[in-house]
Coordinates of C-alpha atoms and ligand atoms in Angstrom, one line a residue:
M1 CA 0.1 -0.2 -0.2
T2 CA 1.3 3.5 -0.8
A3 CA 2.4 5.3 2.0
I4 CA 0.2 8.7 2.8
T5 CA 1.9 12.0 2.7
D6 CA 0.9 15.6 2.9
A7 CA 1.1 17.7 -0.4
P8 CA 1.3 21.1 -0.2
R9 CA -1.5 23.6 0.0
G10 CA -2.2 24.2 -3.8
L11 CA 0.0 21.5 -4.8
A12 CA 2.5 24.7 -5.1
G13 CA 6.2 22.7 -6.4
L14 CA 4.7 19.5 -6.2
V15 CA 6.0 17.0 -9.5
V16 CA 2.8 15.2 -10.6
A17 CA 3.7 13.9 -13.8
E18 CA 6.9 13.3 -16.4
T19 CA 6.2 15.4 -19.6
S20 CA 8.1 16.4 -23.0
I21 CA 6.0 19.0 -24.2
G22 CA 7.2 22.0 -22.3
D23 CA 8.6 23.5 -19.7
V24 CA 8.3 26.9 -17.7
L25 CA 11.4 28.0 -16.3
G26 CA 9.7 30.6 -13.6
S27 CA 13.0 31.7 -11.4
E28 CA 14.6 32.4 -15.1
G29 CA 11.5 34.1 -16.9
R30 CA 11.4 31.8 -19.8
Y31 CA 9.4 28.8 -21.1
H32 CA 9.5 26.3 -24.1
Y33 CA 8.1 24.1 -26.0
R34 CA 9.6 20.7 -26.6
G35 CA 13.1 22.5 -26.1
Y36 CA 12.3 25.3 -28.7
D37 CA 11.9 29.0 -26.6
A38 CA 8.4 29.6 -27.2
V39 CA 8.6 33.7 -27.6
E40 CA 10.4 33.3 -30.5
L41 CA 8.1 30.4 -31.9
A42 CA 5.6 33.2 -31.1
S43 CA 7.5 35.7 -32.5
G44 CA 7.4 33.8 -36.0
A45 CA 4.0 33.7 -35.2
D46 CA 2.9 30.5 -37.6
F47 CA 0.0 28.9 -35.6
E48 CA 0.1 25.8 -37.5
K49 CA 3.5 24.9 -37.4
A50 CA 3.6 25.3 -33.7
W51 CA 0.4 23.2 -33.0
H52 CA 2.1 20.5 -35.3
L53 CA 5.3 20.7 -33.3
L54 CA 3.1 20.2 -29.8
V55 CA 0.9 17.7 -30.6
L56 CA 2.7 15.5 -33.6
G57 CA 6.3 16.4 -31.5
T58 CA 8.3 18.2 -34.4
L59 CA 8.7 21.4 -36.2
P60 CA 7.6 20.6 -39.6
D61 CA 9.4 21.4 -42.7
A62 CA 7.5 23.6 -45.7
D63 CA 5.9 20.4 -47.3
A64 CA 5.0 18.8 -43.7
A65 CA 3.7 22.1 -42.7
D66 CA 1.3 22.3 -45.6
R67 CA 0.1 18.9 -45.1
F68 CA -0.9 19.5 -41.6
R69 CA -2.8 22.8 -42.6
E70 CA -4.8 20.6 -45.4
R71 CA -5.3 18.3 -42.7
I72 CA -6.7 20.7 -39.9
A73 CA -8.7 22.7 -42.6
R74 CA -10.7 19.0 -43.5
L75 CA -11.2 18.5 -39.9
R76 CA -12.4 22.6 -39.4
V77 CA -15.5 21.5 -41.2
L78 CA -18.0 20.8 -38.7
P79 CA -20.2 17.4 -39.2
A80 CA -23.6 18.3 -40.2
S81 CA -25.5 17.1 -36.8
V82 CA -23.1 19.7 -35.2
L83 CA -24.3 22.4 -37.2
E84 CA -27.7 21.4 -36.8
F85 CA -27.2 21.5 -33.0
L86 CA -25.8 25.0 -33.4
T87 CA -28.3 26.1 -35.1
H88 CA -30.6 25.3 -32.3
A89 CA -28.7 26.2 -29.4
P90 CA -30.0 28.8 -27.2
P91 CA -27.6 32.1 -26.7
V92 CA -24.6 31.2 -24.1
D93 CA -21.6 32.7 -24.0
P94 CA -19.2 31.2 -26.6
L95 CA -17.1 29.4 -23.9
R96 CA -20.1 27.8 -22.6
G97 CA -21.0 26.9 -25.7
L98 CA -18.2 25.3 -26.6
Q99 CA -18.3 23.2 -24.0
T100 CA -21.8 22.3 -24.4
T101 CA -21.1 21.6 -28.2
L102 CA -18.1 19.0 -27.5
P103 CA -20.3 15.8 -26.8
V104 CA -22.2 16.9 -29.9
L105 CA -19.0 16.9 -31.9
A106 CA -17.6 13.3 -30.0
A107 CA -21.0 11.8 -31.0
A108 CA -21.0 13.3 -34.8
R109 CA -17.6 11.7 -35.0
G110 CA -18.2 8.5 -33.0
A111 CA -15.3 9.5 -30.7
R112 CA -14.6 6.6 -28.3
P113 CA -13.0 6.0 -24.7
L114 CA -8.9 6.9 -25.8
C115 CA -8.2 4.3 -23.6
D116 CA -9.9 1.9 -26.7
L117 CA -8.0 3.9 -29.2
D118 CA -4.9 3.4 -30.6
E119 CA -2.4 6.1 -31.2
A120 CA -3.3 7.2 -34.3
A121 CA -6.7 7.8 -33.6
R122 CA -6.5 9.3 -30.7
V123 CA -4.0 12.1 -32.5
E124 CA -7.2 12.5 -34.9
E125 CA -9.2 12.9 -32.0
A126 CA -6.6 15.8 -30.6
L127 CA -6.9 17.3 -33.8
A128 CA -10.2 17.6 -34.6
V129 CA -11.4 18.9 -31.6
A130 CA -8.9 21.7 -31.7
A131 CA -9.4 22.3 -35.5
A132 CA -13.5 22.4 -34.7
A133 CA -13.4 25.1 -31.6
P134 CA -12.1 28.1 -33.5
G135 CA -15.6 27.7 -35.8
I136 CA -17.7 26.9 -32.8
L137 CA -16.6 29.8 -30.6
A138 CA -17.2 32.1 -33.4
W139 CA -20.7 30.8 -33.7
F140 CA -22.0 31.3 -30.6
R141 CA -20.2 35.0 -30.9
H142 CA -22.8 35.7 -33.7
Q143 CA -25.4 32.9 -33.0
S144 CA -24.4 32.5 -37.1
A145 CA -21.7 31.1 -39.3
I146 CA -19.9 34.2 -40.6
A147 CA -17.0 32.3 -42.1
P148 CA -17.6 28.7 -41.7
K149 CA -15.1 27.5 -44.2
P150 CA -11.3 27.5 -44.3
S151 CA -9.9 30.2 -46.9
G152 CA -6.8 29.4 -47.2
R153 CA -5.2 32.1 -45.1
G154 CA -5.2 30.1 -42.1
V155 CA -6.7 29.3 -38.6
V156 CA -5.9 32.8 -37.3
A157 CA -7.0 35.0 -40.2
D158 CA -10.1 33.2 -40.7
Y159 CA -10.8 33.3 -36.9
L160 CA -10.5 36.6 -36.8
L161 CA -12.7 37.1 -39.7
A162 CA -15.4 35.0 -38.1
V163 CA -15.2 37.1 -34.5
T164 CA -15.1 40.3 -36.2
G165 CA -17.0 40.2 -39.2
H166 CA -14.0 41.9 -41.6
E167 CA -11.2 40.9 -43.0
P168 CA -8.7 40.7 -41.0
D169 CA -4.8 43.3 -41.7
D170 CA -1.9 41.4 -41.5
R171 CA -0.7 43.0 -38.8
A172 CA -3.7 41.7 -36.7
V173 CA -3.1 38.3 -38.0
H174 CA 0.9 38.4 -37.3
A175 CA -0.1 39.9 -33.4
L176 CA -3.3 37.4 -32.7
S177 CA -0.6 34.6 -34.2
A178 CA 1.9 36.0 -31.7
Y179 CA -0.6 35.7 -28.7
L180 CA -1.8 32.4 -29.5
I181 CA 1.5 30.5 -30.0
A182 CA 2.4 32.3 -26.9
T183 CA -0.2 30.7 -25.0
L184 CA -0.4 27.1 -26.3
D185 CA 0.9 25.5 -23.2
H186 CA 2.4 26.9 -19.6
G187 CA 3.3 23.9 -17.6
F188 CA 1.3 22.1 -15.0
N189 CA -1.4 25.2 -14.7
A190 CA -5.0 24.3 -13.4
S191 CA -6.5 23.5 -16.5
T192 CA -4.2 21.6 -18.0
F193 CA -4.1 19.3 -14.9
T194 CA -7.6 19.1 -15.0
A195 CA -7.6 17.7 -18.4
R196 CA -4.8 15.1 -17.3
V197 CA -7.0 13.8 -14.6
I198 CA -9.9 13.2 -17.1
A199 CA -7.3 11.5 -19.2
S200 CA -5.9 9.2 -16.5
T201 CA -9.7 8.0 -16.4
G202 CA -9.8 6.7 -20.1
A203 CA -12.6 9.4 -21.2
D204 CA -12.8 10.8 -24.6
M205 CA -10.7 13.7 -25.7
G206 CA -14.1 15.9 -25.9
S207 CA -14.5 15.1 -21.9
C208 CA -11.0 16.1 -21.2
V209 CA -10.9 19.2 -23.6
A210 CA -14.5 20.3 -21.7
G211 CA -12.9 19.8 -18.2
G212 CA -10.1 22.1 -19.2
I213 CA -12.3 24.6 -20.1
G214 CA -14.2 24.5 -16.9
A215 CA -11.0 25.2 -15.1
L216 CA -10.0 27.8 -17.5
S217 CA -13.2 29.7 -17.5
G218 CA -12.1 30.9 -13.5
P219 CA -11.1 34.4 -13.1
L220 CA -7.7 33.5 -11.2
H221 CA -6.9 31.6 -14.3
G222 CA -7.9 32.5 -18.0
G223 CA -10.8 34.9 -17.2
A224 CA -8.6 37.7 -16.2
P225 CA -8.0 39.5 -19.5
S226 CA -11.3 41.0 -19.9
R227 CA -11.2 42.3 -16.2
A228 CA -7.8 44.1 -17.2
L229 CA -9.6 45.8 -19.9
D230 CA -12.4 46.7 -17.3
T231 CA -9.4 48.3 -15.3
L232 CA -8.2 50.5 -18.0
D233 CA -11.7 51.5 -18.6
A234 CA -12.4 52.3 -15.1
V235 CA -8.8 54.3 -14.7
A236 CA -10.1 56.0 -18.6
A237 CA -13.8 57.1 -17.3
A238 CA -12.5 58.6 -14.4
G239 CA -10.9 60.8 -16.1
H240 CA -7.2 59.5 -15.3
A241 CA -5.4 58.9 -18.5
A242 CA -3.4 61.9 -18.3
S243 CA -1.4 61.4 -15.0
R244 CA 0.4 58.9 -13.4
A245 CA -0.3 60.6 -9.7
S246 CA -4.2 60.0 -10.6
I247 CA -3.5 56.4 -12.1
E248 CA -1.4 56.0 -8.2
R249 CA -5.2 57.1 -6.4
Y250 CA -7.0 54.8 -8.1
V251 CA -4.7 51.5 -7.9
R252 CA -3.9 52.5 -4.1
G253 CA -7.7 52.1 -3.7
E254 CA -7.6 49.2 -5.3
L255 CA -4.4 47.5 -3.1
A256 CA -5.9 48.9 0.3
S257 CA -9.3 47.3 0.1
G258 CA -7.8 44.3 -0.5
R259 CA -8.6 43.6 -4.4
R260 CA -6.2 42.1 -6.6
L261 CA -4.8 43.6 -9.7
M262 CA -5.9 41.9 -12.9
G263 CA -3.1 40.8 -14.9
F264 CA -0.8 41.1 -12.1
G265 CA 0.8 38.1 -10.2
H266 CA 2.1 34.5 -11.5
A267 CA 2.0 31.3 -9.6
V268 CA 5.2 30.4 -10.9
Y269 CA 7.0 33.7 -12.4
R270 CA 9.2 35.6 -9.7
T271 CA 10.2 37.6 -12.8
A272 CA 8.5 39.5 -15.3
D273 CA 6.4 36.9 -17.3
P274 CA 8.1 36.5 -20.9
R275 CA 4.8 36.6 -22.7
A276 CA 3.9 39.7 -21.1
R277 CA 7.2 41.3 -22.3
L278 CA 6.3 39.4 -26.0
L279 CA 3.2 41.1 -25.5
R280 CA 3.9 44.1 -24.6
R281 CA 6.1 44.7 -27.1
I282 CA 3.7 43.7 -29.4
A283 CA 1.2 46.5 -28.3
E284 CA 3.8 49.5 -28.2
E285 CA 3.9 48.4 -32.4
F286 CA 0.3 49.6 -32.5
G287 CA 0.4 52.3 -30.1
G288 CA -2.2 55.4 -29.3
P289 CA -3.3 56.4 -26.2
R290 CA -4.8 53.3 -24.8
V291 CA -1.6 51.3 -25.3
E292 CA -0.1 54.4 -23.4
L293 CA -2.3 54.4 -20.7
A294 CA -1.6 50.2 -20.4
L295 CA 2.2 50.9 -20.1
E296 CA 1.4 53.9 -17.8
Y297 CA -1.0 51.9 -15.4
E298 CA 1.7 48.8 -15.3
A299 CA 4.3 50.9 -14.3
V300 CA 2.3 52.4 -11.2
A301 CA 1.0 49.1 -10.6
E302 CA 4.1 47.3 -10.3
R303 CA 5.7 50.2 -8.1
L304 CA 2.6 49.8 -5.6
L305 CA 2.4 46.1 -5.5
A306 CA 6.2 46.1 -4.5
E307 CA 5.0 48.7 -2.1
Y308 CA 1.8 46.9 -0.5
K309 CA 3.2 43.2 -1.0
P310 CA 7.1 43.3 -0.2
G311 CA 9.1 40.7 -1.2
R312 CA 6.2 38.7 -3.6
D313 CA 7.9 40.0 -6.8
L314 CA 4.6 40.9 -8.5
H315 CA 4.8 41.8 -12.1
T316 CA 2.3 41.8 -14.9
N317 CA 0.9 38.3 -16.4
V318 CA 0.2 37.2 -19.9
E319 CA -3.1 38.4 -19.2
F320 CA -2.8 42.1 -19.1
Y321 CA -1.4 43.0 -22.4
A322 CA -3.1 40.2 -24.1
A323 CA -6.3 42.0 -23.3
V324 CA -4.7 44.8 -25.0
V325 CA -3.5 43.4 -27.8
M326 CA -6.7 41.5 -28.6
E327 CA -8.5 44.8 -28.4
Q328 CA -6.2 46.2 -30.9
C329 CA -6.8 43.4 -33.1
G330 CA -10.7 43.9 -32.8
I331 CA -11.8 41.2 -30.7
P332 CA -14.5 41.9 -28.4
R333 CA -14.1 41.1 -24.6
E334 CA -16.4 38.6 -24.3
M335 CA -14.1 36.6 -26.7
F336 CA -11.1 37.3 -24.8
T337 CA -11.1 34.2 -22.8
P338 CA -12.6 32.3 -25.5
T339 CA -10.0 33.1 -27.5
F340 CA -7.0 32.2 -25.0
A341 CA -8.9 28.4 -24.8
M342 CA -8.8 28.3 -28.6
A343 CA -5.1 28.2 -28.1
R344 CA -4.8 26.4 -24.9
I345 CA -7.2 23.4 -26.2
V346 CA -3.9 22.6 -28.6
G347 CA -1.7 22.4 -25.3
W348 CA -4.4 20.3 -23.4
T349 CA -4.9 18.1 -26.5
A350 CA -1.0 17.5 -26.3
H351 CA -1.2 16.7 -22.9
V352 CA -3.7 14.4 -23.1
L353 CA -2.4 12.5 -25.5
E354 CA 0.5 12.2 -23.4
Q355 CA -1.2 11.1 -20.5
A356 CA -3.1 8.6 -22.1
R357 CA -0.1 6.6 -22.7
D358 CA -0.2 5.9 -19.1
P359 CA -2.6 3.4 -18.1
K360 CA -2.2 4.7 -14.0
I361 CA -5.3 6.6 -13.1
I362 CA -4.7 9.9 -11.1
R363 CA -6.5 9.5 -7.4
P364 CA -4.9 11.5 -4.6
S365 CA -6.3 11.4 -1.1
S366 CA -7.7 13.7 1.2
R367 CA -7.4 14.0 5.1
Y368 CA -10.2 13.9 6.9
V369 CA -10.8 16.8 9.4
G370 CA -14.5 17.4 10.2
Ligands
ACO1 N1 -3.0 41.8 -7.1 C1 -2.6 42.2 -5.4 N2 -2.0 41.6 -4.8 C2 -1.8 40.1 -5.1 C3 -1.7 39.8 -6.8 C4 -2.3 40.7 -7.6 N3 -2.6 40.7 -8.6 N4 -1.4 38.7 -6.8 C5 -0.9 38.4 -5.7 N5 -0.9 39.2 -4.8 C6 -0.9 38.7 -3.4 C7 -1.7 38.2 -2.9 O1 -2.7 38.7 -2.6 C8 -0.8 37.2 -1.2 O2 -0.6 38.2 -1.0 P1 -0.4 37.5 0.9 O3 0.5 36.9 0.9 O4 -0.2 39.0 1.8 O5 -1.6 37.3 1.2 C9 0.6 37.5 -2.6 O6 1.0 38.3 -3.2 C10 1.2 35.8 -3.3 O7 -0.4 35.7 -3.7 P2 -0.6 34.0 -3.9 O8 -2.2 34.3 -4.1 O9 0.0 33.0 -3.1 O10 0.0 34.0 -5.6 P3 -0.2 32.8 -6.3 O11 0.9 32.3 -6.7 O12 -1.3 31.9 -5.7 O13 -1.5 33.6 -7.5 C11 -2.9 34.8 -9.1 C12 -1.1 33.8 -8.4 C13 -3.5 33.8 -8.6 C14 -2.1 34.7 -10.9 C15 -2.4 35.8 -8.5 O14 -1.2 36.4 -8.5 C16 -3.7 36.7 -8.7 O15 -5.0 36.5 -8.4 N6 -3.6 37.5 -10.0 C17 -4.8 38.2 -10.5 C18 -5.8 37.5 -11.5 C19 -4.9 37.6 -12.6 O16 -4.3 37.9 -13.2 N7 -5.3 36.0 -13.2 C20 -4.3 35.4 -14.4 C21 -3.2 34.6 -14.2 S1 -2.2 33.9 -15.4 C22 -3.0 32.7 -16.1 O17 -3.8 32.3 -15.4 C23 -3.1 32.6 -17.3

């Protein structure tokens, strides 16, 4: 029998699995996917290539990348029964809508528990679920299909068209691609862990991803970016945009009343979040008053976090500039977390495939204190 030991609160710092998908080096302020620096990959802005790396294990050459794009384009076409379901689905927020549609997609594909499938069939499920997600999310945004067919410009451009309703320019496609690649995977965060726990039961791919979506939806995880933008709105509405001193009054008010600043702090990074640095650079390329306000706000917030929470090393996390960049790309804030999910699903599916190769169910213990 296994000896029972207490895990640290929040399982922080506890190694619960081995992975070859990627690693977050929190104290060094960097992370990688299968050995490739994630920020460099994101700067290259080829979403499908990064997807291939995570799920199929290699960075593809030009021919393999083209074949992969064709494979994804085929899988993006939603089955008739899914379209029928979407047509009659009530209006719900797109993330919930995707979560609800995944069992319908699984049924349409005749998907079975992962433990009953061979590796090739599992990979096909992994690609199919992630390929279907952007179209389903966009459907729930409009309650109709704006761009149902793959155009040849790739997943990211088609998603932007579907969400915003107009053809995106190259700068927006590049910026959003960088954001999506930068958020494909990030260690054993809550949603990835959730997806892996479900995978360890042998469940089907859709169930693993639906569980990941539930974990991601929480404000402490994937639900922060729209709140970060709400903060900038509050600052701007109060007429604070011009003055660092008045931003300081606002931030002091938040911290003094014990509220957390959305888009700041991270469970692993004790230096600047490298994703925040990348996205700040992209935001600066867009420029404009909104970006200037964000930069001002960041400077004040970091200084005051150091004052109110000394020794905690609280900096901007990925969510703060993600919000700014997505807004610049024309994405409405109710689509921020769904857009994050569209990327992270790729990471979850890679982790689910890895977990499915290990037949051991994840089953920790609790200590009864009642
Ligand atoms: N604003 C104010 N104080 C903060 C913040 C913040 N954003 N983040 C942490 N702190 C404080 C905590 O109150 C705590 O103070 P205390 O020790 O006096 O109680 C201290 O800093 C350490 O905080 P923890 O909760 O231990 O930090 P943890 O590593 O568990 O949490 C988290 C990380 C959840 C991201 C936290 O920083 C937070 O709530 N941030 C705001 C929400 C946010 O931006 N979420 C997106 C995260 S990125 C992602 O999930 C993709």
